[in-house]
């Protein structure tokens, strides 16, 4: 990477993470504590910037900016960065639905290359609950035609929580 690229990468752009009408901002740290630092820990940084919301049906959504430090293929997000977002957001969706969990299994399908320095939307849904197993599905997209990734996340409730 050239020095001039590095300068532009570390500039601190303002990013619009505002939600849609009818979404209410969701205060993740007040539910799960301040440990969500890997993805959400640097709200003004150059890796991820995230803001969580819930809709009227209490489904968890997020606006997520994939910054220059998430780069994998040139100009596009690293698959691991997308998986990290899925892990945090889909796990958080289970917590937000009232299930104290850890993620036991996560499948991510990468459907289209995700350009960096772009705000995308994540939506999630609790699709089933069987005993301790809570299945959450989610997708990352920017519009109906452009889905970047889909995730299926098996969460396991933590006994005694
Ligand atoms: C903080 C809020 C946001 C959270 C976002 C971040 C989410 C995370 O990244 S969590 C960190 C990553 N995950 C981990 O580190 C988890 C590591 N794994 C573990 O701790 C354990 O394996 C754990 C807790 C998942 C399951 O262990 P244990 O409590 O002994 O349960 P166990 O009896 O084996 O399984 C319970 C049930 O889940 C099923 N199960 C457990 N793991 C899996 C798996 N990987 N795949 C499929 N099924 C599984 C079992 O088959 C069993 O099913 P059934 O009840 O039908 O027999």
Tab-separated table of N, CA and C and ligand atoms in Angstrom:
chain	number	residue	atom	x	y	z
A	1	UNK	N	0.847	-1.199	0.000
A	1	UNK	CA	0.000	0.000	0.000
A	1	UNK	C	0.886	1.253	0.000
A	2	UNK	N	0.550	2.239	-0.815
A	2	UNK	CA	1.380	3.444	-0.883
A	2	UNK	C	1.086	4.344	0.304
A	3	UNK	N	2.054	5.259	0.577
A	3	UNK	CA	1.870	6.186	1.696
A	3	UNK	C	0.625	7.033	1.486
A	4	UNK	N	0.377	7.444	0.223
A	4	UNK	CA	-0.788	8.307	-0.009
A	4	UNK	C	-2.081	7.550	0.294
A	5	UNK	N	-2.133	6.241	-0.017
A	5	UNK	CA	-3.319	5.462	0.331
A	5	UNK	C	-3.523	5.397	1.835
A	6	UNK	N	-2.384	5.204	2.552
A	6	UNK	CA	-2.497	5.110	4.009
A	6	UNK	C	-3.079	6.387	4.586
A	7	UNK	N	-2.668	7.531	4.059
A	7	UNK	CA	-3.196	8.794	4.573
A	7	UNK	C	-4.710	8.840	4.385
A	8	UNK	N	-5.160	8.476	3.187
A	8	UNK	CA	-6.605	8.569	2.982
A	8	UNK	C	-7.332	7.517	3.823
A	9	UNK	N	-6.683	6.354	4.050
A	9	UNK	CA	-7.336	5.326	4.862
A	9	UNK	C	-7.508	5.749	6.312
A	10	UNK	N	-6.586	6.554	6.833
A	10	UNK	CA	-6.699	6.899	8.241
A	10	UNK	C	-7.459	8.207	8.457
A	11	UNK	N	-7.870	8.847	7.370
A	11	UNK	CA	-8.738	10.012	7.552
A	11	UNK	C	-10.001	9.551	8.268
A	12	UNK	N	-10.653	10.458	8.952
A	12	UNK	CA	-11.786	10.042	9.776
A	12	UNK	C	-13.100	10.534	9.163
A	13	UNK	N	-13.622	9.789	8.220
A	13	UNK	CA	-14.819	10.270	7.532
A	13	UNK	C	-16.025	10.238	8.460
A	14	UNK	N	-16.966	11.102	8.208
A	14	UNK	CA	-18.203	10.971	8.973
A	14	UNK	C	-19.076	9.959	8.242
A	15	UNK	N	-19.765	9.149	9.007
A	15	UNK	CA	-20.511	8.020	8.450
A	15	UNK	C	-21.935	8.095	8.973
A	16	UNK	N	-22.879	7.965	8.084
A	16	UNK	CA	-24.291	8.041	8.487
A	16	UNK	C	-24.804	6.640	8.816
A	17	UNK	N	-25.012	6.387	10.118
A	17	UNK	CA	-25.518	5.081	10.553
A	17	UNK	C	-26.978	5.187	10.991
A	18	UNK	N	-27.656	6.223	10.538
A	18	UNK	CA	-29.036	6.400	11.015
A	18	UNK	C	-29.917	5.246	10.533
A	19	UNK	N	-30.939	4.971	11.320
A	19	UNK	CA	-31.829	3.841	11.023
A	19	UNK	C	-33.029	4.258	10.207
A	20	UNK	N	-33.933	3.299	10.047
A	20	UNK	CA	-35.143	3.590	9.290
A	20	UNK	C	-36.243	4.050	10.233
A	21	UNK	N	-37.250	4.638	9.632
A	21	UNK	CA	-38.396	5.057	10.429
A	21	UNK	C	-38.976	3.820	11.131
A	22	UNK	N	-39.303	3.977	12.396
A	22	UNK	CA	-39.875	2.847	13.126
A	22	UNK	C	-38.833	2.002	13.848
A	23	UNK	N	-37.555	2.235	13.575
A	23	UNK	CA	-36.514	1.537	14.327
A	23	UNK	C	-36.159	2.363	15.559
A	24	UNK	N	-35.922	1.642	16.663
A	24	UNK	CA	-35.454	2.294	17.883
A	24	UNK	C	-34.035	1.839	18.168
A	25	UNK	N	-33.187	2.812	18.519
A	25	UNK	CA	-31.796	2.448	18.786
A	25	UNK	C	-31.740	1.466	19.957
A	26	UNK	N	-30.898	0.463	19.817
A	26	UNK	CA	-30.778	-0.592	20.826
A	26	UNK	C	-29.445	-0.448	21.538
A	27	UNK	N	-29.527	-0.323	22.856
A	27	UNK	CA	-28.339	-0.092	23.669
A	27	UNK	C	-27.751	-1.449	24.076
A	28	UNK	N	-26.868	-1.987	23.221
A	28	UNK	CA	-26.312	-3.315	23.481
A	28	UNK	C	-25.527	-3.381	24.796
A	29	UNK	N	-24.629	-2.405	25.086
A	29	UNK	CA	-23.846	-2.531	26.325
A	29	UNK	C	-24.712	-2.610	27.576
A	30	UNK	N	-25.867	-1.943	27.561
A	30	UNK	CA	-26.674	-2.013	28.787
A	30	UNK	C	-27.257	-3.413	28.985
A	31	UNK	N	-27.333	-4.201	27.928
A	31	UNK	CA	-27.821	-5.576	28.063
A	31	UNK	C	-26.675	-6.557	28.319
A	32	UNK	N	-25.603	-6.435	27.558
A	32	UNK	CA	-24.565	-7.473	27.608
A	32	UNK	C	-23.239	-6.980	28.176
A	33	UNK	N	-23.180	-5.714	28.581
A	33	UNK	CA	-21.923	-5.181	29.098
A	33	UNK	C	-21.069	-4.601	27.979
A	34	UNK	N	-19.869	-4.200	28.361
A	34	UNK	CA	-18.998	-3.481	27.411
A	34	UNK	C	-18.051	-4.395	26.647
A	35	UNK	N	-18.334	-5.706	26.661
A	35	UNK	CA	-17.336	-6.623	26.084
A	35	UNK	C	-17.415	-6.738	24.563
A	36	UNK	N	-18.385	-6.108	23.928
A	36	UNK	CA	-18.517	-6.236	22.469
A	36	UNK	C	-17.525	-5.307	21.762
A	37	UNK	N	-16.249	-5.493	22.043
A	37	UNK	CA	-15.285	-4.526	21.521
A	37	UNK	C	-14.703	-4.914	20.176
A	38	UNK	N	-14.717	-6.207	19.868
A	38	UNK	CA	-14.025	-6.639	18.657
A	38	UNK	C	-14.638	-6.007	17.410
A	39	UNK	N	-15.959	-5.973	17.365
A	39	UNK	CA	-16.644	-5.342	16.235
A	39	UNK	C	-17.077	-3.920	16.583
A	40	UNK	N	-17.688	-3.754	17.753
A	40	UNK	CA	-18.335	-2.468	18.074
A	40	UNK	C	-17.490	-1.520	18.900
A	41	UNK	N	-16.242	-1.897	19.187
A	41	UNK	CA	-15.482	-1.159	20.199
A	41	UNK	C	-14.893	0.177	19.783
A	42	UNK	N	-14.881	0.465	18.482
A	42	UNK	CA	-14.249	1.724	18.053
A	42	UNK	C	-15.229	2.500	17.181
A	43	UNK	N	-16.178	3.174	17.816
A	43	UNK	CA	-17.243	3.832	17.047
A	43	UNK	C	-16.764	4.929	16.109
A	44	UNK	N	-15.530	5.429	16.343
A	44	UNK	CA	-14.984	6.436	15.419
A	44	UNK	C	-13.756	5.920	14.681
A	45	UNK	N	-13.542	4.605	14.754
A	45	UNK	CA	-12.326	4.044	14.179
A	45	UNK	C	-12.470	3.739	12.700
A	46	UNK	N	-11.474	3.047	12.186
A	46	UNK	CA	-11.443	2.745	10.753
A	46	UNK	C	-11.645	1.276	10.438
A	47	UNK	N	-12.111	0.528	11.460
A	47	UNK	CA	-12.413	-0.881	11.207
A	47	UNK	C	-13.925	-0.948	10.990
A	48	UNK	N	-14.673	-1.268	12.032
A	48	UNK	CA	-16.133	-1.259	11.887
A	48	UNK	C	-16.715	-0.066	12.648
A	49	UNK	N	-17.829	0.427	12.164
A	49	UNK	CA	-18.668	1.307	12.985
A	49	UNK	C	-20.064	0.707	12.909
A	50	UNK	N	-20.665	0.512	14.084
A	50	UNK	CA	-21.956	-0.192	14.115
A	50	UNK	C	-22.960	0.581	14.948
A	51	UNK	N	-24.184	0.474	14.573
A	51	UNK	CA	-25.271	0.958	15.421
A	51	UNK	C	-26.415	-0.047	15.314
A	52	UNK	N	-26.905	-0.437	16.496
A	52	UNK	CA	-27.970	-1.454	16.543
A	52	UNK	C	-29.327	-0.806	16.760
A	53	UNK	N	-30.337	-1.453	16.202
A	53	UNK	CA	-31.723	-0.982	16.310
A	53	UNK	C	-32.634	-2.191	16.507
A	54	UNK	N	-33.843	-1.914	17.022
A	54	UNK	CA	-34.899	-2.918	16.967
A	54	UNK	C	-36.122	-2.300	16.301
A	55	UNK	N	-36.826	-3.136	15.555
A	55	UNK	CA	-38.048	-2.641	14.916
A	55	UNK	C	-39.240	-2.890	15.834
A	56	UNK	N	-40.431	-2.575	15.342
A	56	UNK	CA	-41.629	-2.687	16.184
A	56	UNK	C	-41.867	-4.133	16.615
A	57	UNK	N	-41.386	-5.077	15.818
A	57	UNK	CA	-41.545	-6.499	16.188
A	57	UNK	C	-40.359	-7.015	17.002
A	58	UNK	N	-39.483	-6.099	17.401
A	58	UNK	CA	-38.317	-6.402	18.256
A	58	UNK	C	-37.218	-7.169	17.541
A	59	UNK	N	-37.276	-7.243	16.217
A	59	UNK	CA	-36.147	-7.841	15.495
A	59	UNK	C	-34.952	-6.892	15.549
A	60	UNK	N	-33.775	-7.474	15.677
A	60	UNK	CA	-32.561	-6.650	15.741
A	60	UNK	C	-32.055	-6.344	14.329
A	61	UNK	N	-31.722	-5.079	14.112
A	61	UNK	CA	-31.122	-4.635	12.852
A	61	UNK	C	-29.844	-3.884	13.203
A	62	UNK	N	-29.012	-3.722	12.211
A	62	UNK	CA	-27.823	-2.890	12.431
A	62	UNK	C	-27.465	-2.165	11.150
A	63	UNK	N	-26.905	-0.982	11.333
A	63	UNK	CA	-26.206	-0.312	10.245
A	63	UNK	C	-24.718	-0.495	10.548
A	64	UNK	N	-24.008	-0.950	9.565
A	64	UNK	CA	-22.593	-1.265	9.784
A	64	UNK	C	-21.758	-0.677	8.662
A	65	UNK	N	-20.736	0.054	9.075
A	65	UNK	CA	-19.776	0.596	8.111
A	65	UNK	C	-18.541	-0.289	8.140
A	66	UNK	N	-18.210	-0.824	6.992
A	66	UNK	CA	-16.977	-1.605	6.858
A	66	UNK	C	-15.877	-0.637	6.431
A	67	UNK	N	-15.028	-0.308	7.376
A	67	UNK	CA	-13.979	0.672	7.121
A	67	UNK	C	-12.788	0.063	6.394
A	68	UNK	N	-11.792	0.893	6.095
A	68	UNK	CA	-10.637	0.423	5.314
A	68	UNK	C	-9.872	-0.709	5.980
A	69	UNK	N	-9.950	-0.794	7.321
A	69	UNK	CA	-9.195	-1.844	8.013
A	69	UNK	C	-9.888	-3.208	7.959
A	70	UNK	N	-11.041	-3.288	7.317
A	70	UNK	CA	-11.688	-4.600	7.133
A	70	UNK	C	-11.319	-5.203	5.781
A	71	UNK	N	-10.411	-4.563	5.075
A	71	UNK	CA	-10.140	-4.978	3.695
A	71	UNK	C	-9.522	-6.378	3.613
A	72	UNK	N	-10.017	-7.138	2.660
A	72	UNK	CA	-9.432	-8.442	2.315
A	72	UNK	C	-9.036	-8.385	0.856
A	73	UNK	N	-9.906	-8.839	-0.059
A	73	UNK	CA	-9.614	-8.616	-1.477
A	73	UNK	C	-9.582	-7.111	-1.747
A	74	UNK	N	-8.764	-6.658	-2.693
A	74	UNK	CA	-8.626	-5.204	-2.895
A	74	UNK	C	-9.975	-4.494	-3.014
A	75	UNK	N	-10.162	-3.499	-2.130
A	75	UNK	CA	-11.374	-2.689	-2.192
A	75	UNK	C	-12.607	-3.336	-1.582
A	76	UNK	N	-12.438	-4.538	-1.036
A	76	UNK	CA	-13.611	-5.272	-0.523
A	76	UNK	C	-13.323	-5.873	0.850
A	77	UNK	N	-14.398	-6.167	1.560
A	77	UNK	CA	-14.263	-6.651	2.938
A	77	UNK	C	-13.708	-8.077	2.977
A	78	UNK	N	-12.866	-8.305	3.967
A	78	UNK	CA	-12.346	-9.643	4.278
A	78	UNK	C	-13.515	-10.515	4.744
A	79	UNK	N	-13.519	-11.783	4.315
A	79	UNK	CA	-14.598	-12.681	4.751
A	79	UNK	C	-14.669	-12.816	6.258
A	80	UNK	N	-13.508	-12.814	6.908
A	80	UNK	CA	-13.503	-12.924	8.372
A	80	UNK	C	-14.148	-11.720	9.036
A	81	UNK	N	-14.026	-10.567	8.408
A	81	UNK	CA	-14.669	-9.380	8.991
A	81	UNK	C	-16.191	-9.515	8.894
A	82	UNK	N	-16.642	-10.096	7.801
A	82	UNK	CA	-18.090	-10.300	7.643
A	82	UNK	C	-18.568	-11.349	8.648
A	83	UNK	N	-17.779	-12.419	8.818
A	83	UNK	CA	-18.148	-13.448	9.796
A	83	UNK	C	-18.160	-12.873	11.211
A	84	UNK	N	-17.208	-11.978	11.512
A	84	UNK	CA	-17.176	-11.371	12.850
A	84	UNK	C	-18.436	-10.554	13.110
A	85	UNK	N	-18.861	-9.823	12.094
A	85	UNK	CA	-20.089	-9.041	12.236
A	85	UNK	C	-21.288	-9.970	12.449
A	86	UNK	N	-21.332	-11.049	11.684
A	86	UNK	CA	-22.440	-12.008	11.845
A	86	UNK	C	-22.429	-12.614	13.252
A	87	UNK	N	-21.259	-12.973	13.737
A	87	UNK	CA	-21.127	-13.585	15.058
A	87	UNK	C	-21.666	-12.645	16.128
A	88	UNK	N	-21.199	-11.399	16.081
A	88	UNK	CA	-21.647	-10.444	17.094
A	88	UNK	C	-23.139	-10.139	16.953
A	89	UNK	N	-23.549	-9.799	15.741
A	89	UNK	CA	-24.917	-9.298	15.577
A	89	UNK	C	-25.958	-10.404	15.780
A	90	UNK	N	-25.676	-11.607	15.276
A	90	UNK	CA	-26.678	-12.668	15.423
A	90	UNK	C	-26.690	-13.199	16.859
A	91	UNK	N	-25.511	-13.234	17.495
A	91	UNK	CA	-25.490	-13.576	18.922
A	91	UNK	C	-26.233	-12.537	19.746
A	92	UNK	N	-26.001	-11.284	19.416
A	92	UNK	CA	-26.694	-10.209	20.134
A	92	UNK	C	-28.204	-10.284	19.909
A	93	UNK	N	-28.605	-10.696	18.711
A	93	UNK	CA	-30.047	-10.820	18.438
A	93	UNK	C	-30.695	-11.824	19.391
A	94	UNK	N	-29.963	-12.898	19.700
A	94	UNK	CA	-30.498	-13.884	20.647
A	94	UNK	C	-30.602	-13.272	22.046
A	95	UNK	N	-29.547	-12.563	22.464
A	95	UNK	CA	-29.601	-11.895	23.773
A	95	UNK	C	-30.766	-10.909	23.814
A	96	UNK	N	-30.918	-10.141	22.743
A	96	UNK	CA	-31.982	-9.128	22.715
A	96	UNK	C	-33.354	-9.769	22.781
A	97	UNK	N	-33.450	-11.015	22.307
A	97	UNK	CA	-34.731	-11.729	22.366
A	97	UNK	C	-34.927	-12.426	23.712
A	98	UNK	N	-33.958	-12.269	24.620
A	98	UNK	CA	-34.139	-12.803	25.968
A	98	UNK	C	-33.388	-14.091	26.243
A	99	UNK	N	-32.477	-14.490	25.321
A	99	UNK	CA	-31.744	-15.735	25.501
A	99	UNK	C	-30.268	-15.447	25.770
A	100	UNK	N	-29.800	-15.717	26.989
A	100	UNK	CA	-28.365	-15.545	27.267
A	100	UNK	C	-27.602	-16.719	26.639
A	101	UNK	N	-26.786	-16.444	25.654
A	101	UNK	CA	-26.203	-17.517	24.814
A	101	UNK	C	-24.720	-17.289	24.554
A	102	UNK	N	-24.092	-18.347	24.072
A	102	UNK	CA	-22.879	-18.191	23.278
A	102	UNK	C	-23.162	-18.829	21.917
A	103	UNK	N	-22.353	-18.473	20.940
A	103	UNK	CA	-22.542	-19.027	19.600
A	103	UNK	C	-21.856	-20.384	19.529
A	104	UNK	N	-22.630	-21.413	19.150
A	104	UNK	CA	-22.065	-22.760	19.016
A	104	UNK	C	-21.630	-23.050	17.594
A	105	UNK	N	-22.369	-22.539	16.651
A	105	UNK	CA	-22.052	-22.810	15.241
A	105	UNK	C	-22.533	-21.646	14.398
A	106	UNK	N	-21.690	-21.244	13.445
A	106	UNK	CA	-22.052	-20.121	12.575
A	106	UNK	C	-21.703	-20.487	11.142
A	107	UNK	N	-22.709	-20.449	10.279
A	107	UNK	CA	-22.469	-20.655	8.837
A	107	UNK	C	-22.681	-19.337	8.127
A	108	UNK	N	-21.700	-18.961	7.340
A	108	UNK	CA	-21.822	-17.716	6.583
A	108	UNK	C	-21.673	-18.024	5.098
A	109	UNK	N	-22.634	-17.576	4.306
A	109	UNK	CA	-22.528	-17.678	2.848
A	109	UNK	C	-22.203	-16.295	2.307
A	110	UNK	N	-21.105	-16.211	1.592
A	110	UNK	CA	-20.694	-14.935	1.001
A	110	UNK	C	-21.303	-14.863	-0.395
A	111	UNK	N	-22.266	-13.980	-0.566
A	111	UNK	CA	-23.050	-13.956	-1.809
A	111	UNK	C	-22.537	-12.952	-2.835
A	112	UNK	N	-21.930	-11.863	-2.354
A	112	UNK	CA	-21.403	-10.854	-3.284
A	112	UNK	C	-20.294	-10.110	-2.566
A	113	UNK	N	-19.326	-9.606	-3.310
A	113	UNK	CA	-18.221	-8.887	-2.686
A	113	UNK	C	-18.727	-7.575	-2.111
A	114	UNK	N	-18.304	-7.329	-0.870
A	114	UNK	CA	-18.816	-6.162	-0.139
A	114	UNK	C	-17.778	-5.034	-0.227
A	115	UNK	N	-18.098	-3.948	-0.907
A	115	UNK	CA	-17.129	-2.855	-1.011
A	115	UNK	C	-16.849	-2.234	0.360
A	116	UNK	N	-15.572	-1.954	0.620
A	116	UNK	CA	-15.266	-1.286	1.891
A	116	UNK	C	-15.666	0.186	1.817
A	117	UNK	N	-15.648	0.813	3.007
A	117	UNK	CA	-16.030	2.224	3.178
A	117	UNK	C	-17.485	2.422	2.793
A	118	UNK	N	-18.286	1.431	3.133
A	118	UNK	CA	-19.698	1.458	2.743
A	118	UNK	C	-20.546	1.084	3.958
A	119	UNK	N	-21.684	1.734	4.101
A	119	UNK	CA	-22.629	1.368	5.156
A	119	UNK	C	-23.605	0.343	4.592
A	120	UNK	N	-23.727	-0.768	5.297
A	120	UNK	CA	-24.682	-1.792	4.885
A	120	UNK	C	-25.636	-2.058	6.051
A	121	UNK	N	-26.672	-2.804	5.753
A	121	UNK	CA	-27.693	-3.103	6.764
A	121	UNK	C	-27.643	-4.576	7.100
A	122	UNK	N	-27.808	-4.868	8.387
A	122	UNK	CA	-27.960	-6.261	8.804
A	122	UNK	C	-29.360	-6.424	9.366
A	123	UNK	N	-30.037	-7.471	8.944
A	123	UNK	CA	-31.299	-7.795	9.616
A	123	UNK	C	-31.237	-9.215	10.129
A	124	UNK	N	-31.989	-9.467	11.193
A	124	UNK	CA	-31.913	-10.775	11.830
A	124	UNK	C	-33.295	-11.202	12.296
A	125	UNK	N	-33.373	-12.497	12.521
A	125	UNK	CA	-34.643	-13.069	12.957
A	125	UNK	C	-34.372	-14.328	13.786
A	126	UNK	N	-35.073	-14.459	14.888
A	126	UNK	CA	-35.028	-15.719	15.642
A	126	UNK	C	-35.948	-16.679	14.895
A	127	UNK	N	-35.391	-17.759	14.363
A	127	UNK	CA	-36.236	-18.646	13.555
A	127	UNK	C	-36.716	-19.870	14.316
A	128	UNK	N	-35.988	-20.289	15.358
A	128	UNK	CA	-36.493	-21.422	16.151
A	128	UNK	C	-35.808	-21.453	17.506
A	129	UNK	N	-36.516	-22.065	18.450
A	129	UNK	CA	-35.955	-22.293	19.789
A	129	UNK	C	-36.323	-23.716	20.175
A	130	UNK	N	-35.292	-24.538	20.384
A	130	UNK	CA	-35.531	-25.944	20.785
A	130	UNK	C	-34.649	-26.248	21.966
A	131	UNK	N	-35.251	-26.356	23.151
A	131	UNK	CA	-34.432	-26.570	24.338
A	131	UNK	C	-33.438	-25.427	24.470
A	132	UNK	N	-32.136	-25.759	24.533
A	132	UNK	CA	-31.101	-24.720	24.679
A	132	UNK	C	-30.643	-24.150	23.335
A	133	UNK	N	-31.194	-24.642	22.239
A	133	UNK	CA	-30.703	-24.236	20.909
A	133	UNK	C	-31.591	-23.153	20.300
A	134	UNK	N	-30.980	-22.033	20.042
A	134	UNK	CA	-31.707	-20.883	19.481
A	134	UNK	C	-31.096	-20.593	18.104
A	135	UNK	N	-31.902	-20.715	17.057
A	135	UNK	CA	-31.395	-20.496	15.705
A	135	UNK	C	-31.767	-19.087	15.242
A	136	UNK	N	-30.726	-18.353	14.855
A	136	UNK	CA	-30.919	-16.985	14.352
A	136	UNK	C	-30.432	-16.936	12.904
A	137	UNK	N	-31.234	-16.368	12.042
A	137	UNK	CA	-30.778	-16.132	10.662
A	137	UNK	C	-30.603	-14.632	10.447
A	138	UNK	N	-29.665	-14.298	9.581
A	138	UNK	CA	-29.476	-12.879	9.290
A	138	UNK	C	-28.893	-12.690	7.908
A	139	UNK	N	-28.996	-11.465	7.439
A	139	UNK	CA	-28.327	-11.153	6.170
A	139	UNK	C	-27.791	-9.735	6.191
A	140	UNK	N	-26.762	-9.552	5.396
A	140	UNK	CA	-26.133	-8.237	5.218
A	140	UNK	C	-26.428	-7.795	3.791
A	141	UNK	N	-26.965	-6.614	3.653
A	141	UNK	CA	-27.373	-6.183	2.314
A	141	UNK	C	-27.341	-4.664	2.236
A	142	UNK	N	-27.467	-4.151	1.011
A	142	UNK	CA	-27.644	-2.701	0.903
A	142	UNK	C	-28.982	-2.379	0.253
A	143	UNK	N	-29.522	-3.285	-0.545
A	143	UNK	CA	-30.877	-3.100	-1.075
A	143	UNK	C	-31.395	-4.485	-1.450
A	144	UNK	N	-32.611	-4.543	-1.969
A	144	UNK	CA	-33.214	-5.865	-2.197
A	144	UNK	C	-32.417	-6.702	-3.187
A	145	UNK	N	-31.767	-6.045	-4.119
A	145	UNK	CA	-31.027	-6.803	-5.149
A	145	UNK	C	-29.642	-7.220	-4.676
A	146	UNK	N	-29.121	-6.507	-3.677
A	146	UNK	CA	-27.715	-6.722	-3.324
A	146	UNK	C	-27.578	-7.268	-1.911
A	147	UNK	N	-27.510	-8.594	-1.831
A	147	UNK	CA	-27.240	-9.259	-0.557
A	147	UNK	C	-25.784	-9.679	-0.583
A	148	UNK	N	-25.032	-9.233	0.438
A	148	UNK	CA	-23.609	-9.553	0.486
A	148	UNK	C	-23.347	-10.884	1.193
A	149	UNK	N	-24.117	-11.144	2.248
A	149	UNK	CA	-23.865	-12.373	3.012
A	149	UNK	C	-25.116	-12.783	3.766
A	150	UNK	N	-25.228	-14.094	3.945
A	150	UNK	CA	-26.309	-14.638	4.768
A	150	UNK	C	-25.686	-15.478	5.872
A	151	UNK	N	-26.273	-15.419	7.053
A	151	UNK	CA	-25.722	-16.163	8.176
A	151	UNK	C	-26.781	-16.983	8.877
A	152	UNK	N	-26.337	-18.179	9.306
A	152	UNK	CA	-27.198	-19.037	10.120
A	152	UNK	C	-26.417	-19.337	11.385
A	153	UNK	N	-26.982	-18.940	12.485
A	153	UNK	CA	-26.221	-18.928	13.729
A	153	UNK	C	-26.947	-19.758	14.780
A	154	UNK	N	-26.304	-20.855	15.194
A	154	UNK	CA	-26.872	-21.690	16.249
A	154	UNK	C	-26.302	-21.222	17.581
A	155	UNK	N	-27.176	-20.703	18.415
A	155	UNK	CA	-26.769	-20.206	19.725
A	155	UNK	C	-27.208	-21.197	20.790
A	156	UNK	N	-26.385	-21.329	21.805
A	156	UNK	CA	-26.685	-22.269	22.893
A	156	UNK	C	-26.802	-21.466	24.190
A	157	UNK	N	-27.933	-21.642	24.858
A	157	UNK	CA	-28.106	-20.869	26.092
A	157	UNK	C	-27.117	-21.352	27.150
A	158	UNK	N	-26.730	-20.394	27.985
A	158	UNK	CA	-25.753	-20.669	29.037
A	158	UNK	C	-26.532	-21.034	30.296
A	159	UNK	N	-26.307	-22.234	30.814
A	159	UNK	CA	-27.051	-22.610	32.015
A	159	UNK	C	-26.798	-21.622	33.147
A	160	UNK	N	-27.846	-21.367	33.931
A	160	UNK	CA	-27.698	-20.534	35.130
A	160	UNK	C	-27.750	-19.049	34.865
A	161	UNK	N	-27.979	-18.607	33.622
A	161	UNK	CA	-28.067	-17.170	33.351
A	161	UNK	C	-29.527	-16.748	33.262
B	1	LIG	C1	-22.303	-10.886	24.532
B	1	LIG	C2	-23.469	-10.748	23.577
B	1	LIG	C3	-23.170	-10.900	22.111
B	1	LIG	C4	-22.636	-12.220	21.816
B	1	LIG	C5	-21.956	-12.170	20.514
B	1	LIG	C6	-20.657	-12.944	20.522
B	1	LIG	C7	-20.957	-14.414	20.310
B	1	LIG	C8	-19.722	-15.173	20.462
B	1	LIG	O1	-18.780	-14.934	19.737
B	1	LIG	S1	-19.645	-16.311	21.685
B	1	LIG	C9	-17.955	-16.825	21.549
B	1	LIG	C10	-17.810	-17.955	20.555
B	1	LIG	N1	-18.434	-19.140	21.073
B	1	LIG	C11	-17.841	-19.899	22.021
B	1	LIG	O2	-16.751	-19.609	22.495
B	1	LIG	C12	-18.605	-21.116	22.463
B	1	LIG	C13	-17.645	-22.264	22.812
B	1	LIG	N2	-18.421	-23.484	23.058
B	1	LIG	C14	-18.935	-23.739	24.276
B	1	LIG	O3	-18.710	-23.001	25.240
B	1	LIG	C15	-19.777	-24.980	24.417
B	1	LIG	O4	-19.472	-25.874	23.375
B	1	LIG	C16	-21.311	-24.668	24.378
B	1	LIG	C17	-21.678	-23.779	25.596
B	1	LIG	C18	-21.713	-23.967	23.066
B	1	LIG	C19	-22.096	-25.967	24.449
B	1	LIG	O5	-21.579	-26.728	25.499
B	1	LIG	P1	-22.532	-27.364	26.630
B	1	LIG	O6	-23.100	-26.300	27.501
B	1	LIG	O7	-21.744	-28.449	27.277
B	1	LIG	O8	-23.744	-27.916	25.820
B	1	LIG	P2	-23.945	-29.339	25.120
B	1	LIG	O9	-24.627	-30.221	26.113
B	1	LIG	O10	-22.702	-29.814	24.441
B	1	LIG	O11	-24.978	-28.940	23.966
B	1	LIG	C20	-26.292	-28.482	24.254
B	1	LIG	C21	-27.079	-28.712	22.993
B	1	LIG	O12	-26.540	-27.845	21.939
B	1	LIG	C22	-26.074	-28.654	20.863
B	1	LIG	N3	-24.824	-28.095	20.386
B	1	LIG	C23	-23.827	-27.555	21.127
B	1	LIG	N4	-22.839	-27.111	20.334
B	1	LIG	C24	-23.233	-27.335	19.071
B	1	LIG	C25	-22.634	-27.115	17.803
B	1	LIG	N5	-21.456	-26.521	17.682
B	1	LIG	N6	-23.318	-27.497	16.684
B	1	LIG	C26	-24.515	-28.097	16.792
B	1	LIG	N7	-25.143	-28.333	17.982
B	1	LIG	C27	-24.489	-27.980	19.093
B	1	LIG	C28	-25.863	-30.039	21.438
B	1	LIG	O13	-25.985	-31.051	20.425
B	1	LIG	C29	-26.981	-30.128	22.443
B	1	LIG	O14	-28.189	-30.414	21.780
B	1	LIG	P3	-29.359	-31.313	22.461
B	1	LIG	O15	-29.814	-30.510	23.664
B	1	LIG	O16	-30.392	-31.426	21.399
B	1	LIG	O17	-28.699	-32.585	22.852
